[in-house]
Amino acid sequence: MSQNKTNFAIPLAFVGMMFFAIGFALGINSFLIPVLKGTLSLPSGVAYLLLAATFVPFLIFGYPASLTIAKIGYKRTMALSFLIFAVAFVLFVLSAKQESFMLFLVASFVSGAANAYLQASVNPYITILGPIESAAKRMSIMGICNKLAWPVAPLFFALVVANPNNVQIADLYLPFYIIIGVFFLLGIISLMAPLPEVVAAGEDESSVADCPYAANKTSIWQFPHLLLGALTLFIYVGVETLSLSTAVDYAKALNLENPDFYAWIPSIGMVIGYICGIILIPKYLTQDMAMRICACIGVVGSLAIVLMPATISIWAIFLLALGCSLMWPALWPLAMADLGKFTKSGSALLTMAIAGGAVIPTIFGFLQGGSLGAQGAYWLALPCFMFILYYGVAGYKIRTK
């Protein structure tokens, strides 16, 4: 890798800003879903298609993003993603003016494409910026930037719109215009940021010997720990999206006062977990052990949210989010270990797996609108955490000779 430890601070600061932008863009959904459900009279399952439209592009653009990175580098790809974000929010303005749910889906799709390019560049960049055994610590720092942005998005809308207790689609124009300007500015900042290109061990021809495990491989399909990691990431992103984006909607379903307040519950859980990761990894806690502990917390949280009295159960989303906190920081380095010359391809596969955020929340939305109801739909989280626990125990260890 090309960076010395003493040079981490400045790149981390700039990339942290980009992780915040990722969280903000995704957090907008937690505000839009209940607004569109109310103003357009949409069923729950249909409204949650907004999340699906945001996450499907990861499946489509994950590999093209890796090709873009190989062609123009990490930094320019980051700048390109912010330009696409700006275009997406122009489409959001048009969607609001026409009050068209289909256009909102298109705008969310373009926003998801921007997110796919940004995720494909920033995640491997942080992973290979320093020693692989401390990657989870760096990812935890980025995670704080990312997850604090999720509740900032609905709070931003609540502050900008005229009547936050009765938001109409026409109220969305001003916040969307502000976001367009901010993302365009971030694109310019990305181009000017002092972010040197980084290379993983064994990624270029001159350092193949640094990664003997990958030296004789001919395809990413020969890395079973990567393939299982991609499936685990698919499931994890889905269940994390549930914990981060459903709190406000669940509070409204329970007729709780000030439902926007509950957007902070999952973010606090995530941030506490990330702080623990920064302090404990790798000195006191290995990345795989952190993943196992979090999976167990997620199992407990899943059971608590469906078994406790409804008005109290919303606080169990804290455990759901805490259980998700160190999975992303641990999954990326565990799945990308020893990929060598396949590092960018492996990153593309993991980026594509983020599409889990489209599938699982959509299933949740239809379960919520069915016989299980708003509370019972959270049963979906339990098998997700059980599979993640398997990967943390055994899945990441699988290797081919």
mmCIF file of C-alpha atoms in Angstrom:
data_model
loop_
_atom_site.group_PDB
_atom_site.id
_atom_site.type_symbol
_atom_site.label_atom_id
_atom_site.label_comp_id
_atom_site.label_asym_id
_atom_site.label_seq_id
_atom_site.Cartn_x
_atom_site.Cartn_y
_atom_site.Cartn_z
ATOM 1 C CA MET A 1 0.000 0.000 0.000
ATOM 2 C CA SER A 2 1.175 3.450 -0.803
ATOM 3 C CA GLN A 3 0.365 5.457 2.322
ATOM 4 C CA ASN A 4 2.468 5.974 5.381
ATOM 5 C CA LYS A 5 0.606 5.912 8.692
ATOM 6 C CA THR A 6 1.513 9.534 9.439
ATOM 7 C CA ASN A 7 -0.270 10.660 6.271
ATOM 8 C CA PHE A 8 -3.674 9.158 7.125
ATOM 9 C CA ALA A 9 -5.295 12.180 8.775
ATOM 10 C CA ILE A 10 -5.886 14.420 5.743
ATOM 11 C CA PRO A 11 -7.223 11.682 3.412
ATOM 12 C CA LEU A 12 -9.428 10.387 6.240
ATOM 13 C CA ALA A 13 -10.906 13.850 6.758
ATOM 14 C CA PHE A 14 -11.834 14.301 3.091
ATOM 15 C CA VAL A 15 -13.157 10.770 2.649
ATOM 16 C CA GLY A 16 -15.099 11.163 5.920
ATOM 17 C CA MET A 17 -16.915 14.070 4.299
ATOM 18 C CA MET A 18 -17.829 11.767 1.414
ATOM 19 C CA PHE A 19 -19.120 9.083 3.772
ATOM 20 C CA PHE A 20 -21.307 11.766 5.350
ATOM 21 C CA ALA A 21 -22.694 12.566 1.896
ATOM 22 C CA ILE A 22 -23.482 8.869 1.344
ATOM 23 C CA GLY A 23 -25.414 8.694 4.609
ATOM 24 C CA PHE A 24 -27.258 11.932 3.901
ATOM 25 C CA ALA A 25 -28.379 10.763 0.457
ATOM 26 C CA LEU A 26 -29.655 7.463 1.861
ATOM 27 C CA GLY A 27 -31.201 9.107 4.918
ATOM 28 C CA ILE A 28 -33.440 11.221 2.702
ATOM 29 C CA ASN A 29 -35.542 8.102 2.118
ATOM 30 C CA SER A 30 -36.556 7.951 5.786
ATOM 31 C CA PHE A 31 -38.147 11.386 5.292
ATOM 32 C CA LEU A 32 -39.592 10.856 1.812
ATOM 33 C CA ILE A 33 -41.262 7.480 2.434
ATOM 34 C CA PRO A 34 -43.837 8.683 5.002
ATOM 35 C CA VAL A 35 -44.344 11.976 3.095
ATOM 36 C CA LEU A 36 -45.102 10.177 -0.175
ATOM 37 C CA LYS A 37 -47.244 7.578 1.605
ATOM 38 C CA GLY A 38 -49.394 10.368 3.013
ATOM 39 C CA THR A 39 -49.607 12.832 0.143
ATOM 40 C CA LEU A 40 -49.897 10.265 -2.670
ATOM 41 C CA SER A 41 -51.927 7.730 -0.640
ATOM 42 C CA LEU A 42 -49.462 4.907 -1.307
ATOM 43 C CA PRO A 43 -49.586 1.455 0.341
ATOM 44 C CA SER A 44 -46.579 0.634 2.543
ATOM 45 C CA GLY A 45 -45.119 -1.920 0.150
ATOM 46 C CA VAL A 46 -45.296 0.489 -2.784
ATOM 47 C CA ALA A 47 -43.760 3.373 -0.808
ATOM 48 C CA TYR A 48 -40.803 1.187 0.182
ATOM 49 C CA LEU A 49 -40.046 0.718 -3.525
ATOM 50 C CA LEU A 50 -38.307 4.072 -3.111
ATOM 51 C CA LEU A 51 -35.579 2.227 -1.173
ATOM 52 C CA ALA A 52 -35.496 -0.467 -3.829
ATOM 53 C CA ALA A 53 -34.935 2.144 -6.535
ATOM 54 C CA THR A 54 -32.063 3.572 -4.478
ATOM 55 C CA PHE A 55 -30.278 0.249 -3.985
ATOM 56 C CA VAL A 56 -30.863 -1.622 -7.282
ATOM 57 C CA PRO A 57 -28.250 0.582 -9.043
ATOM 58 C CA PHE A 58 -25.539 -0.955 -6.856
ATOM 59 C CA LEU A 59 -26.162 -4.253 -8.648
ATOM 60 C CA ILE A 60 -26.109 -2.605 -12.067
ATOM 61 C CA PHE A 61 -23.282 -0.095 -11.644
ATOM 62 C CA GLY A 62 -20.931 -1.916 -9.255
ATOM 63 C CA TYR A 63 -18.789 -3.412 -12.016
ATOM 64 C CA PRO A 64 -18.832 -0.345 -14.326
ATOM 65 C CA ALA A 65 -17.720 1.694 -11.312
ATOM 66 C CA SER A 66 -14.666 -0.545 -10.850
ATOM 67 C CA LEU A 67 -13.793 -0.060 -14.534
ATOM 68 C CA THR A 68 -14.138 3.698 -14.086
ATOM 69 C CA ILE A 69 -11.809 3.617 -11.085
ATOM 70 C CA ALA A 70 -9.248 1.616 -13.075
ATOM 71 C CA LYS A 71 -9.485 4.170 -15.895
ATOM 72 C CA ILE A 72 -9.537 7.542 -14.092
ATOM 73 C CA GLY A 73 -8.567 6.677 -10.504
ATOM 74 C CA TYR A 74 -10.301 6.864 -7.134
ATOM 75 C CA LYS A 75 -10.386 10.645 -6.734
ATOM 76 C CA ARG A 76 -11.916 11.479 -10.120
ATOM 77 C CA THR A 77 -14.501 8.731 -9.648
ATOM 78 C CA MET A 78 -15.493 10.306 -6.335
ATOM 79 C CA ALA A 79 -15.912 13.684 -8.071
ATOM 80 C CA LEU A 80 -17.978 12.067 -10.856
ATOM 81 C CA SER A 81 -20.325 10.548 -8.291
ATOM 82 C CA PHE A 82 -21.160 13.971 -6.836
ATOM 83 C CA LEU A 83 -21.987 15.281 -10.305
ATOM 84 C CA ILE A 84 -24.418 12.371 -10.750
ATOM 85 C CA PHE A 85 -25.891 13.171 -7.325
ATOM 86 C CA ALA A 86 -26.578 16.745 -8.468
ATOM 87 C CA VAL A 87 -28.371 15.445 -11.570
ATOM 88 C CA ALA A 88 -30.432 13.106 -9.369
ATOM 89 C CA PHE A 89 -31.714 15.970 -7.239
ATOM 90 C CA VAL A 90 -32.633 17.989 -10.321
ATOM 91 C CA LEU A 91 -34.858 15.013 -11.131
ATOM 92 C CA PHE A 92 -36.216 15.078 -7.563
ATOM 93 C CA VAL A 93 -37.306 18.687 -8.128
ATOM 94 C CA LEU A 94 -39.106 17.664 -11.336
ATOM 95 C CA SER A 95 -40.704 14.753 -9.477
ATOM 96 C CA ALA A 96 -42.011 17.065 -6.774
ATOM 97 C CA LYS A 97 -43.377 19.569 -9.296
ATOM 98 C CA GLN A 98 -45.276 16.839 -11.165
ATOM 99 C CA GLU A 99 -46.179 14.909 -7.997
ATOM 100 C CA SER A 100 -45.210 11.730 -9.834
ATOM 101 C CA PHE A 101 -44.180 8.678 -7.821
ATOM 102 C CA MET A 102 -42.684 7.111 -10.956
ATOM 103 C CA LEU A 103 -40.415 10.126 -11.395
ATOM 104 C CA PHE A 104 -39.442 9.882 -7.724
ATOM 105 C CA LEU A 105 -38.396 6.280 -8.428
ATOM 106 C CA VAL A 106 -36.317 7.426 -11.419
ATOM 107 C CA ALA A 107 -34.662 10.150 -9.332
ATOM 108 C CA SER A 108 -33.941 7.639 -6.567
ATOM 109 C CA PHE A 109 -32.427 5.291 -9.149
ATOM 110 C CA VAL A 110 -30.049 8.005 -10.406
ATOM 111 C CA SER A 111 -29.169 8.898 -6.812
ATOM 112 C CA GLY A 112 -28.452 5.210 -6.214
ATOM 113 C CA ALA A 113 -26.170 5.137 -9.268
ATOM 114 C CA ALA A 114 -24.218 8.066 -7.822
ATOM 115 C CA ASN A 115 -24.007 6.255 -4.510
ATOM 116 C CA ALA A 116 -22.767 3.106 -6.239
ATOM 117 C CA TYR A 117 -19.866 5.003 -7.833
ATOM 118 C CA LEU A 118 -19.041 6.735 -4.564
ATOM 119 C CA GLN A 119 -19.227 3.536 -2.482
ATOM 120 C CA ALA A 120 -17.124 1.622 -5.025
ATOM 121 C CA SER A 121 -14.368 4.194 -4.647
ATOM 122 C CA VAL A 122 -14.364 5.220 -0.981
ATOM 123 C CA ASN A 123 -14.716 1.774 0.635
ATOM 124 C CA PRO A 124 -11.714 0.060 -0.983
ATOM 125 C CA TYR A 125 -9.777 3.318 -0.685
ATOM 126 C CA ILE A 126 -10.170 3.344 3.099
ATOM 127 C CA THR A 127 -9.594 -0.423 3.327
ATOM 128 C CA ILE A 128 -6.221 -0.339 1.559
ATOM 129 C CA LEU A 129 -5.135 3.074 2.844
ATOM 130 C CA GLY A 130 -3.330 1.381 5.747
ATOM 131 C CA PRO A 131 -2.698 -2.038 7.317
ATOM 132 C CA ILE A 132 -5.512 -4.512 6.604
ATOM 133 C CA GLU A 133 -5.702 -5.611 10.260
ATOM 134 C CA SER A 134 -6.680 -2.080 11.319
ATOM 135 C CA ALA A 135 -9.021 -1.437 8.377
ATOM 136 C CA ALA A 136 -12.081 -1.901 10.608
ATOM 137 C CA LYS A 137 -10.858 0.964 12.799
ATOM 138 C CA ARG A 138 -10.631 3.301 9.794
ATOM 139 C CA MET A 139 -13.997 2.089 8.530
ATOM 140 C CA SER A 140 -15.486 2.729 11.984
ATOM 141 C CA ILE A 141 -14.359 6.359 11.802
ATOM 142 C CA MET A 142 -15.984 6.608 8.377
ATOM 143 C CA GLY A 143 -19.067 4.877 9.743
ATOM 144 C CA ILE A 144 -19.583 7.613 12.334
ATOM 145 C CA CYS A 145 -19.519 10.201 9.551
ATOM 146 C CA ASN A 146 -21.952 8.101 7.526
ATOM 147 C CA LYS A 147 -24.487 7.177 10.181
ATOM 148 C CA LEU A 148 -24.703 10.600 11.802
ATOM 149 C CA ALA A 149 -25.834 11.829 8.382
ATOM 150 C CA TRP A 150 -28.879 9.497 8.252
ATOM 151 C CA PRO A 151 -30.897 11.404 10.892
ATOM 152 C CA VAL A 152 -29.473 14.732 9.712
ATOM 153 C CA ALA A 153 -31.363 14.289 6.417
ATOM 154 C CA PRO A 154 -34.911 14.234 7.885
ATOM 155 C CA LEU A 155 -33.872 16.914 10.413
ATOM 156 C CA PHE A 156 -32.623 19.108 7.555
ATOM 157 C CA PHE A 157 -35.946 18.744 5.735
ATOM 158 C CA ALA A 158 -37.885 19.414 8.934
ATOM 159 C CA LEU A 159 -35.938 22.659 9.480
ATOM 160 C CA VAL A 160 -36.203 23.897 5.891
ATOM 161 C CA VAL A 161 -39.847 23.118 5.042
ATOM 162 C CA ALA A 162 -42.499 25.559 6.203
ATOM 163 C CA ASN A 163 -44.705 23.149 8.158
ATOM 164 C CA PRO A 164 -42.778 20.017 9.215
ATOM 165 C CA ASN A 165 -45.902 18.497 10.806
ATOM 166 C CA ASN A 166 -47.822 18.569 7.535
ATOM 167 C CA VAL A 167 -45.295 18.323 4.721
ATOM 168 C CA GLN A 168 -46.624 18.566 1.180
ATOM 169 C CA ILE A 169 -44.690 17.627 -1.947
ATOM 170 C CA ALA A 170 -44.469 21.301 -2.953
ATOM 171 C CA ASP A 171 -42.516 21.947 0.260
ATOM 172 C CA LEU A 172 -39.630 19.843 -1.065
ATOM 173 C CA TYR A 173 -38.436 22.296 -3.747
ATOM 174 C CA LEU A 174 -36.204 24.440 -1.521
ATOM 175 C CA PRO A 175 -34.373 21.595 0.267
ATOM 176 C CA PHE A 176 -33.772 19.869 -3.072
ATOM 177 C CA TYR A 177 -32.280 23.056 -4.577
ATOM 178 C CA ILE A 178 -29.962 23.425 -1.582
ATOM 179 C CA ILE A 179 -28.820 19.804 -1.907
ATOM 180 C CA ILE A 180 -28.078 20.276 -5.630
ATOM 181 C CA GLY A 181 -25.724 23.149 -4.811
ATOM 182 C CA VAL A 182 -24.031 21.268 -1.978
ATOM 183 C CA PHE A 183 -23.358 18.158 -4.069
ATOM 184 C CA PHE A 184 -21.999 20.219 -6.954
ATOM 185 C CA LEU A 185 -19.638 21.949 -4.508
ATOM 186 C CA LEU A 186 -18.562 18.576 -3.081
ATOM 187 C CA GLY A 187 -17.647 17.434 -6.583
ATOM 188 C CA ILE A 188 -15.292 20.387 -6.969
ATOM 189 C CA ILE A 189 -13.817 19.781 -3.499
ATOM 190 C CA SER A 190 -13.233 16.123 -4.379
ATOM 191 C CA LEU A 191 -11.191 17.079 -7.444
ATOM 192 C CA MET A 192 -9.047 19.446 -5.389
ATOM 193 C CA ALA A 193 -8.666 17.183 -2.336
ATOM 194 C CA PRO A 194 -5.142 15.838 -1.553
ATOM 195 C CA LEU A 195 -6.091 12.181 -2.023
ATOM 196 C CA PRO A 196 -3.174 10.173 -3.433
ATOM 197 C CA GLU A 197 -3.954 7.008 -5.376
ATOM 198 C CA VAL A 198 -3.473 3.812 -3.341
ATOM 199 C CA VAL A 199 -2.643 0.267 -4.421
ATOM 200 C CA ALA A 200 -3.421 -2.952 -2.527
ATOM 201 C CA ALA A 201 -0.728 -5.546 -1.847
ATOM 202 C CA GLY A 202 -0.292 -7.674 -4.956
ATOM 203 C CA GLU A 203 -2.621 -5.505 -7.037
ATOM 204 C CA ASP A 204 -0.043 -4.398 -9.601
ATOM 205 C CA GLU A 205 2.376 -6.633 -11.481
ATOM 206 C CA SER A 206 5.420 -5.420 -9.567
ATOM 207 C CA SER A 207 3.992 -6.558 -6.213
ATOM 208 C CA VAL A 208 2.297 -9.856 -7.091
ATOM 209 C CA ALA A 209 4.673 -11.673 -4.749
ATOM 210 C CA ASP A 210 3.204 -9.692 -1.835
ATOM 211 C CA CYS A 211 0.001 -11.752 -2.119
ATOM 212 C CA PRO A 212 0.873 -15.397 -2.926
ATOM 213 C CA TYR A 213 -2.685 -16.618 -2.246
ATOM 214 C CA ALA A 214 -4.015 -14.661 -5.239
ATOM 215 C CA ALA A 215 -0.985 -15.100 -7.483
ATOM 216 C CA ASN A 216 -2.245 -18.210 -9.327
ATOM 217 C CA LYS A 217 -5.950 -17.339 -9.324
ATOM 218 C CA THR A 218 -7.627 -16.486 -12.625
ATOM 219 C CA SER A 219 -11.025 -15.225 -11.441
ATOM 220 C CA ILE A 220 -12.762 -13.688 -8.436
ATOM 221 C CA TRP A 221 -15.007 -16.772 -8.422
ATOM 222 C CA GLN A 222 -12.030 -18.686 -6.983
ATOM 223 C CA PHE A 223 -12.247 -16.740 -3.703
ATOM 224 C CA PRO A 224 -15.038 -18.426 -1.679
ATOM 225 C CA HIS A 225 -14.507 -16.131 1.304
ATOM 226 C CA LEU A 226 -15.214 -13.197 -1.039
ATOM 227 C CA LEU A 227 -18.348 -14.794 -2.518
ATOM 228 C CA LEU A 228 -19.770 -15.627 0.902
ATOM 229 C CA GLY A 229 -18.764 -12.144 2.025
ATOM 230 C CA ALA A 230 -20.751 -10.615 -0.837
ATOM 231 C CA LEU A 231 -23.844 -12.629 0.131
ATOM 232 C CA THR A 232 -23.369 -11.611 3.767
ATOM 233 C CA LEU A 233 -22.995 -7.973 2.745
ATOM 234 C CA PHE A 234 -26.190 -8.257 0.677
ATOM 235 C CA ILE A 235 -28.089 -9.467 3.745
ATOM 236 C CA TYR A 236 -26.372 -7.058 6.119
ATOM 237 C CA VAL A 237 -27.095 -3.921 4.053
ATOM 238 C CA GLY A 238 -30.741 -4.962 3.896
ATOM 239 C CA VAL A 239 -31.115 -5.382 7.636
ATOM 240 C CA GLU A 240 -29.081 -2.251 8.379
ATOM 241 C CA THR A 241 -31.338 -0.268 6.055
ATOM 242 C CA LEU A 242 -34.303 -1.556 8.044
ATOM 243 C CA SER A 243 -32.814 -0.331 11.292
ATOM 244 C CA LEU A 244 -31.878 3.092 9.909
ATOM 245 C CA SER A 245 -34.821 3.952 7.678
ATOM 246 C CA THR A 246 -37.909 2.507 9.382
ATOM 247 C CA ALA A 247 -37.831 4.146 12.827
ATOM 248 C CA VAL A 248 -39.817 7.248 11.780
ATOM 249 C CA ASP A 249 -42.350 5.197 9.833
ATOM 250 C CA TYR A 250 -42.716 2.754 12.755
ATOM 251 C CA ALA A 251 -43.230 5.641 15.194
ATOM 252 C CA LYS A 252 -45.995 6.995 12.964
ATOM 253 C CA ALA A 253 -47.608 3.540 12.777
ATOM 254 C CA LEU A 254 -47.639 3.504 16.602
ATOM 255 C CA ASN A 255 -49.123 7.047 16.659
ATOM 256 C CA LEU A 256 -46.247 8.353 18.768
ATOM 257 C CA GLU A 257 -45.754 12.105 19.149
ATOM 258 C CA ASN A 258 -42.886 13.788 17.242
ATOM 259 C CA PRO A 259 -42.044 10.706 15.129
ATOM 260 C CA ASP A 260 -39.045 12.451 13.514
ATOM 261 C CA PHE A 261 -37.346 12.348 16.926
ATOM 262 C CA TYR A 262 -37.054 8.566 16.685
ATOM 263 C CA ALA A 263 -34.741 8.837 13.662
ATOM 264 C CA TRP A 264 -31.913 9.353 16.166
ATOM 265 C CA ILE A 265 -32.396 5.993 17.926
ATOM 266 C CA PRO A 266 -30.631 3.818 15.316
ATOM 267 C CA SER A 267 -27.951 6.409 14.592
ATOM 268 C CA ILE A 268 -26.977 6.585 18.255
ATOM 269 C CA GLY A 269 -26.699 2.795 18.332
ATOM 270 C CA MET A 270 -24.514 2.779 15.228
ATOM 271 C CA VAL A 271 -22.235 5.552 16.498
ATOM 272 C CA ILE A 272 -21.736 3.871 19.895
ATOM 273 C CA GLY A 273 -20.719 0.699 18.080
ATOM 274 C CA TYR A 274 -18.315 2.594 15.843
ATOM 275 C CA ILE A 275 -16.698 4.304 18.814
ATOM 276 C CA CYS A 276 -16.144 0.877 20.377
ATOM 277 C CA GLY A 277 -14.568 -0.270 17.108
ATOM 278 C CA ILE A 278 -12.193 2.687 17.043
ATOM 279 C CA ILE A 279 -11.090 2.032 20.623
ATOM 280 C CA LEU A 280 -10.964 -1.781 20.607
ATOM 281 C CA ILE A 281 -9.905 -2.834 17.073
ATOM 282 C CA PRO A 282 -7.333 -4.322 16.526
ATOM 283 C CA LYS A 283 -5.616 -3.993 19.913
ATOM 284 C CA TYR A 284 -8.283 -5.659 22.056
ATOM 285 C CA LEU A 285 -10.702 -7.072 19.509
ATOM 286 C CA THR A 286 -10.184 -8.766 16.143
ATOM 287 C CA GLN A 287 -12.398 -7.846 13.226
ATOM 288 C CA ASP A 288 -14.049 -11.286 13.112
ATOM 289 C CA MET A 289 -14.753 -11.253 16.862
ATOM 290 C CA ALA A 290 -16.355 -7.817 16.550
ATOM 291 C CA MET A 291 -18.588 -9.188 13.817
ATOM 292 C CA ARG A 292 -19.687 -12.157 15.942
ATOM 293 C CA ILE A 293 -20.512 -9.966 18.938
ATOM 294 C CA CYS A 294 -22.537 -7.573 16.785
ATOM 295 C CA ALA A 295 -24.451 -10.428 15.144
ATOM 296 C CA CYS A 296 -25.455 -11.726 18.587
ATOM 297 C CA ILE A 297 -26.615 -8.238 19.612
ATOM 298 C CA GLY A 298 -28.643 -8.097 16.391
ATOM 299 C CA VAL A 299 -30.335 -11.404 17.204
ATOM 300 C CA VAL A 300 -31.287 -10.096 20.674
ATOM 301 C CA GLY A 301 -32.525 -6.829 19.179
ATOM 302 C CA SER A 302 -34.630 -8.641 16.567
ATOM 303 C CA LEU A 303 -36.365 -10.706 19.247
ATOM 304 C CA ALA A 304 -36.835 -7.701 21.529
ATOM 305 C CA ILE A 305 -38.521 -5.538 18.908
ATOM 306 C CA VAL A 306 -41.158 -8.164 18.061
ATOM 307 C CA LEU A 307 -41.770 -9.531 21.565
ATOM 308 C CA MET A 308 -41.860 -6.351 23.673
ATOM 309 C CA PRO A 309 -44.992 -4.148 24.017
ATOM 310 C CA ALA A 310 -45.327 -2.096 20.829
ATOM 311 C CA THR A 311 -44.819 1.387 22.280
ATOM 312 C CA ILE A 312 -41.660 0.231 24.058
ATOM 313 C CA SER A 313 -40.364 -1.964 21.245
ATOM 314 C CA ILE A 314 -39.357 1.005 19.103
ATOM 315 C CA TRP A 315 -36.450 1.562 21.501
ATOM 316 C CA ALA A 316 -35.172 -1.931 20.634
ATOM 317 C CA ILE A 317 -34.257 -0.534 17.213
ATOM 318 C CA PHE A 318 -31.251 0.800 19.137
ATOM 319 C CA LEU A 319 -30.053 -2.812 19.615
ATOM 320 C CA LEU A 320 -30.816 -3.594 15.984
ATOM 321 C CA ALA A 321 -28.592 -0.711 14.893
ATOM 322 C CA LEU A 322 -25.889 -1.436 17.470
ATOM 323 C CA GLY A 323 -25.762 -4.977 16.108
ATOM 324 C CA CYS A 324 -25.189 -3.591 12.611
ATOM 325 C CA SER A 325 -22.514 -1.094 13.635
ATOM 326 C CA LEU A 326 -19.246 -3.013 13.209
ATOM 327 C CA MET A 327 -20.404 -5.384 10.486
ATOM 328 C CA TRP A 328 -19.603 -3.058 7.599
ATOM 329 C CA PRO A 329 -16.141 -2.191 8.990
ATOM 330 C CA ALA A 330 -15.398 -5.893 9.596
ATOM 331 C CA LEU A 331 -16.958 -7.330 6.436
ATOM 332 C CA TRP A 332 -14.979 -5.325 3.899
ATOM 333 C CA PRO A 333 -11.487 -6.246 5.160
ATOM 334 C CA LEU A 334 -12.491 -9.877 5.878
ATOM 335 C CA ALA A 335 -13.986 -10.334 2.413
ATOM 336 C CA MET A 336 -11.223 -8.426 0.588
ATOM 337 C CA ALA A 337 -8.327 -10.148 2.340
ATOM 338 C CA ASP A 338 -5.714 -11.679 -0.002
ATOM 339 C CA LEU A 339 -7.430 -10.611 -3.238
ATOM 340 C CA GLY A 340 -4.229 -9.140 -4.663
ATOM 341 C CA LYS A 341 -4.682 -8.283 -8.349
ATOM 342 C CA PHE A 342 -8.425 -8.918 -7.987
ATOM 343 C CA THR A 343 -8.894 -6.148 -5.409
ATOM 344 C CA LYS A 344 -10.866 -3.812 -7.706
ATOM 345 C CA SER A 345 -12.992 -6.689 -9.050
ATOM 346 C CA GLY A 346 -13.665 -7.886 -5.515
ATOM 347 C CA SER A 347 -14.625 -4.377 -4.501
ATOM 348 C CA ALA A 348 -17.029 -4.235 -7.456
ATOM 349 C CA LEU A 349 -18.677 -7.482 -6.344
ATOM 350 C CA LEU A 350 -19.100 -6.176 -2.787
ATOM 351 C CA THR A 351 -20.487 -2.895 -4.118
ATOM 352 C CA MET A 352 -23.035 -4.847 -6.173
ATOM 353 C CA ALA A 353 -24.050 -6.686 -3.000
ATOM 354 C CA ILE A 354 -25.226 -3.375 -1.514
ATOM 355 C CA ALA A 355 -28.345 -4.050 -3.618
ATOM 356 C CA GLY A 356 -29.542 -5.981 -0.572
ATOM 357 C CA GLY A 357 -30.819 -2.611 0.572
ATOM 358 C CA ALA A 358 -33.389 -2.870 -2.231
ATOM 359 C CA VAL A 359 -34.637 -6.390 -1.580
ATOM 360 C CA ILE A 360 -34.988 -6.796 2.186
ATOM 361 C CA PRO A 361 -36.664 -3.424 2.964
ATOM 362 C CA THR A 362 -39.123 -4.045 0.102
ATOM 363 C CA ILE A 363 -40.028 -7.435 1.599
ATOM 364 C CA PHE A 364 -40.351 -5.660 4.947
ATOM 365 C CA GLY A 365 -42.718 -3.104 3.444
ATOM 366 C CA PHE A 366 -45.072 -5.770 2.128
ATOM 367 C CA LEU A 367 -44.909 -7.721 5.403
ATOM 368 C CA GLN A 368 -45.751 -4.513 7.229
ATOM 369 C CA GLY A 369 -48.795 -3.982 5.054
ATOM 370 C CA GLY A 370 -49.908 -7.604 5.531
ATOM 371 C CA SER A 371 -51.032 -9.699 8.459
ATOM 372 C CA LEU A 372 -47.801 -9.255 10.447
ATOM 373 C CA GLY A 373 -48.303 -5.515 10.824
ATOM 374 C CA ALA A 374 -45.752 -2.818 11.630
ATOM 375 C CA GLN A 375 -44.226 -4.686 14.577
ATOM 376 C CA GLY A 376 -44.336 -8.274 13.318
ATOM 377 C CA ALA A 377 -42.573 -7.334 10.066
ATOM 378 C CA TYR A 378 -39.341 -7.025 12.067
ATOM 379 C CA TRP A 379 -39.209 -10.855 12.332
ATOM 380 C CA LEU A 380 -37.445 -10.551 8.975
ATOM 381 C CA ALA A 381 -34.305 -9.302 10.743
ATOM 382 C CA LEU A 382 -33.763 -12.507 12.749
ATOM 383 C CA PRO A 383 -32.639 -14.894 9.958
ATOM 384 C CA CYS A 384 -30.506 -12.095 8.509
ATOM 385 C CA PHE A 385 -28.476 -11.762 11.708
ATOM 386 C CA MET A 386 -28.209 -15.549 12.020
ATOM 387 C CA PHE A 387 -26.542 -15.813 8.597
ATOM 388 C CA ILE A 388 -24.205 -12.923 9.395
ATOM 389 C CA LEU A 389 -23.210 -14.749 12.574
ATOM 390 C CA TYR A 390 -22.303 -17.807 10.481
ATOM 391 C CA TYR A 391 -19.960 -15.737 8.297
ATOM 392 C CA GLY A 392 -18.294 -14.232 11.364
ATOM 393 C CA VAL A 393 -17.769 -17.703 12.856
ATOM 394 C CA ALA A 394 -16.744 -19.766 9.824
ATOM 395 C CA GLY A 395 -17.572 -18.228 6.459
ATOM 396 C CA TYR A 396 -14.655 -15.803 6.224
ATOM 397 C CA LYS A 397 -12.164 -18.628 6.924
ATOM 398 C CA ILE A 398 -13.052 -20.614 3.796
ATOM 399 C CA ARG A 399 -10.152 -20.631 1.352
ATOM 400 C CA THR A 400 -9.117 -22.521 -1.753
ATOM 401 C CA LYS A 401 -5.562 -23.833 -2.015
#
